[in-house]
Amino acid sequence: ELKVEQNPLFLSMQEGKNYTIYCNYSTTSDRLYWYRQDPGKSLESLFVLLSNGAVKQEGRLMASLDTKARLSTLHITAAVHDLSATYFCAGGIGATNKLIFGTGTLLAVQP
Amino acid sequence: DGGITQSPKYLFRKEGQNVTLSCEQNLNHDAMYWYRQDPGQGLRLIYYSQIVNDFQKGDIAEGYSVSREKKESFPLTVTSAQKNPTAFYLCASSMRGRDQPQHFGDGTRLSIL
């Protein structure tokens, strides 16, 4: 059974700083997704990582996948207040598109 | 504009009452999903459907029921058997295929009266 764990659960950052959110998963998963959720809102798809070594970047966010270590990272570069949100990773299993979500990382970027 | 529409945005349930949450999509997606989100937690899968007239239980299906009579629609009924229904419910859809991201609606917040 696939389990997905994120850390940290809460991250308070200063603007301009860099940090990384980690996503570990327990069994083989050949794809990993990152989503963003603003308070009281829906989820927005950020990245889809499909293969070992995959790296994707959008603005100040960069996601990577290491399937051998069963680890994905979301790196934040020079944080700005607009990045404040909860970030979820989710692992895909089986032939369906069924996803198992981590518990999320609440990111608060302080001015 | 294509998207996923959930209604209502807020819903209140009385004890012993069944309530139905609506989810409609015009993205021409084959697969649809229902998730439950509790405060400070991740999403847990309730039911999912890969094709019309077919659906499977997720991790927390007890106390819930669904139907998939049309490709565009995947309503979720929260039955009186669900003893702790207060949560944020999110509907999602995707193209079929292992690499397709799920797209989410704006959610329905359900509370007990």
mmCIF file of C-alpha atoms in Angstrom, chain A residues 61 73 85 100:
data_model
loop_
_atom_site.group_PDB
_atom_site.id
_atom_site.type_symbol
_atom_site.label_atom_id
_atom_site.label_comp_id
_atom_site.label_asym_id
_atom_site.label_seq_id
_atom_site.Cartn_x
_atom_site.Cartn_y
_atom_site.Cartn_z
ATOM 1 C CA LEU A 61 9.423 26.591 -7.859
ATOM 2 C CA THR A 73 11.485 17.625 -3.615
ATOM 3 C CA ALA A 85 -0.177 28.341 0.437
ATOM 4 C CA ILE A 100 -2.465 9.027 -2.665
#
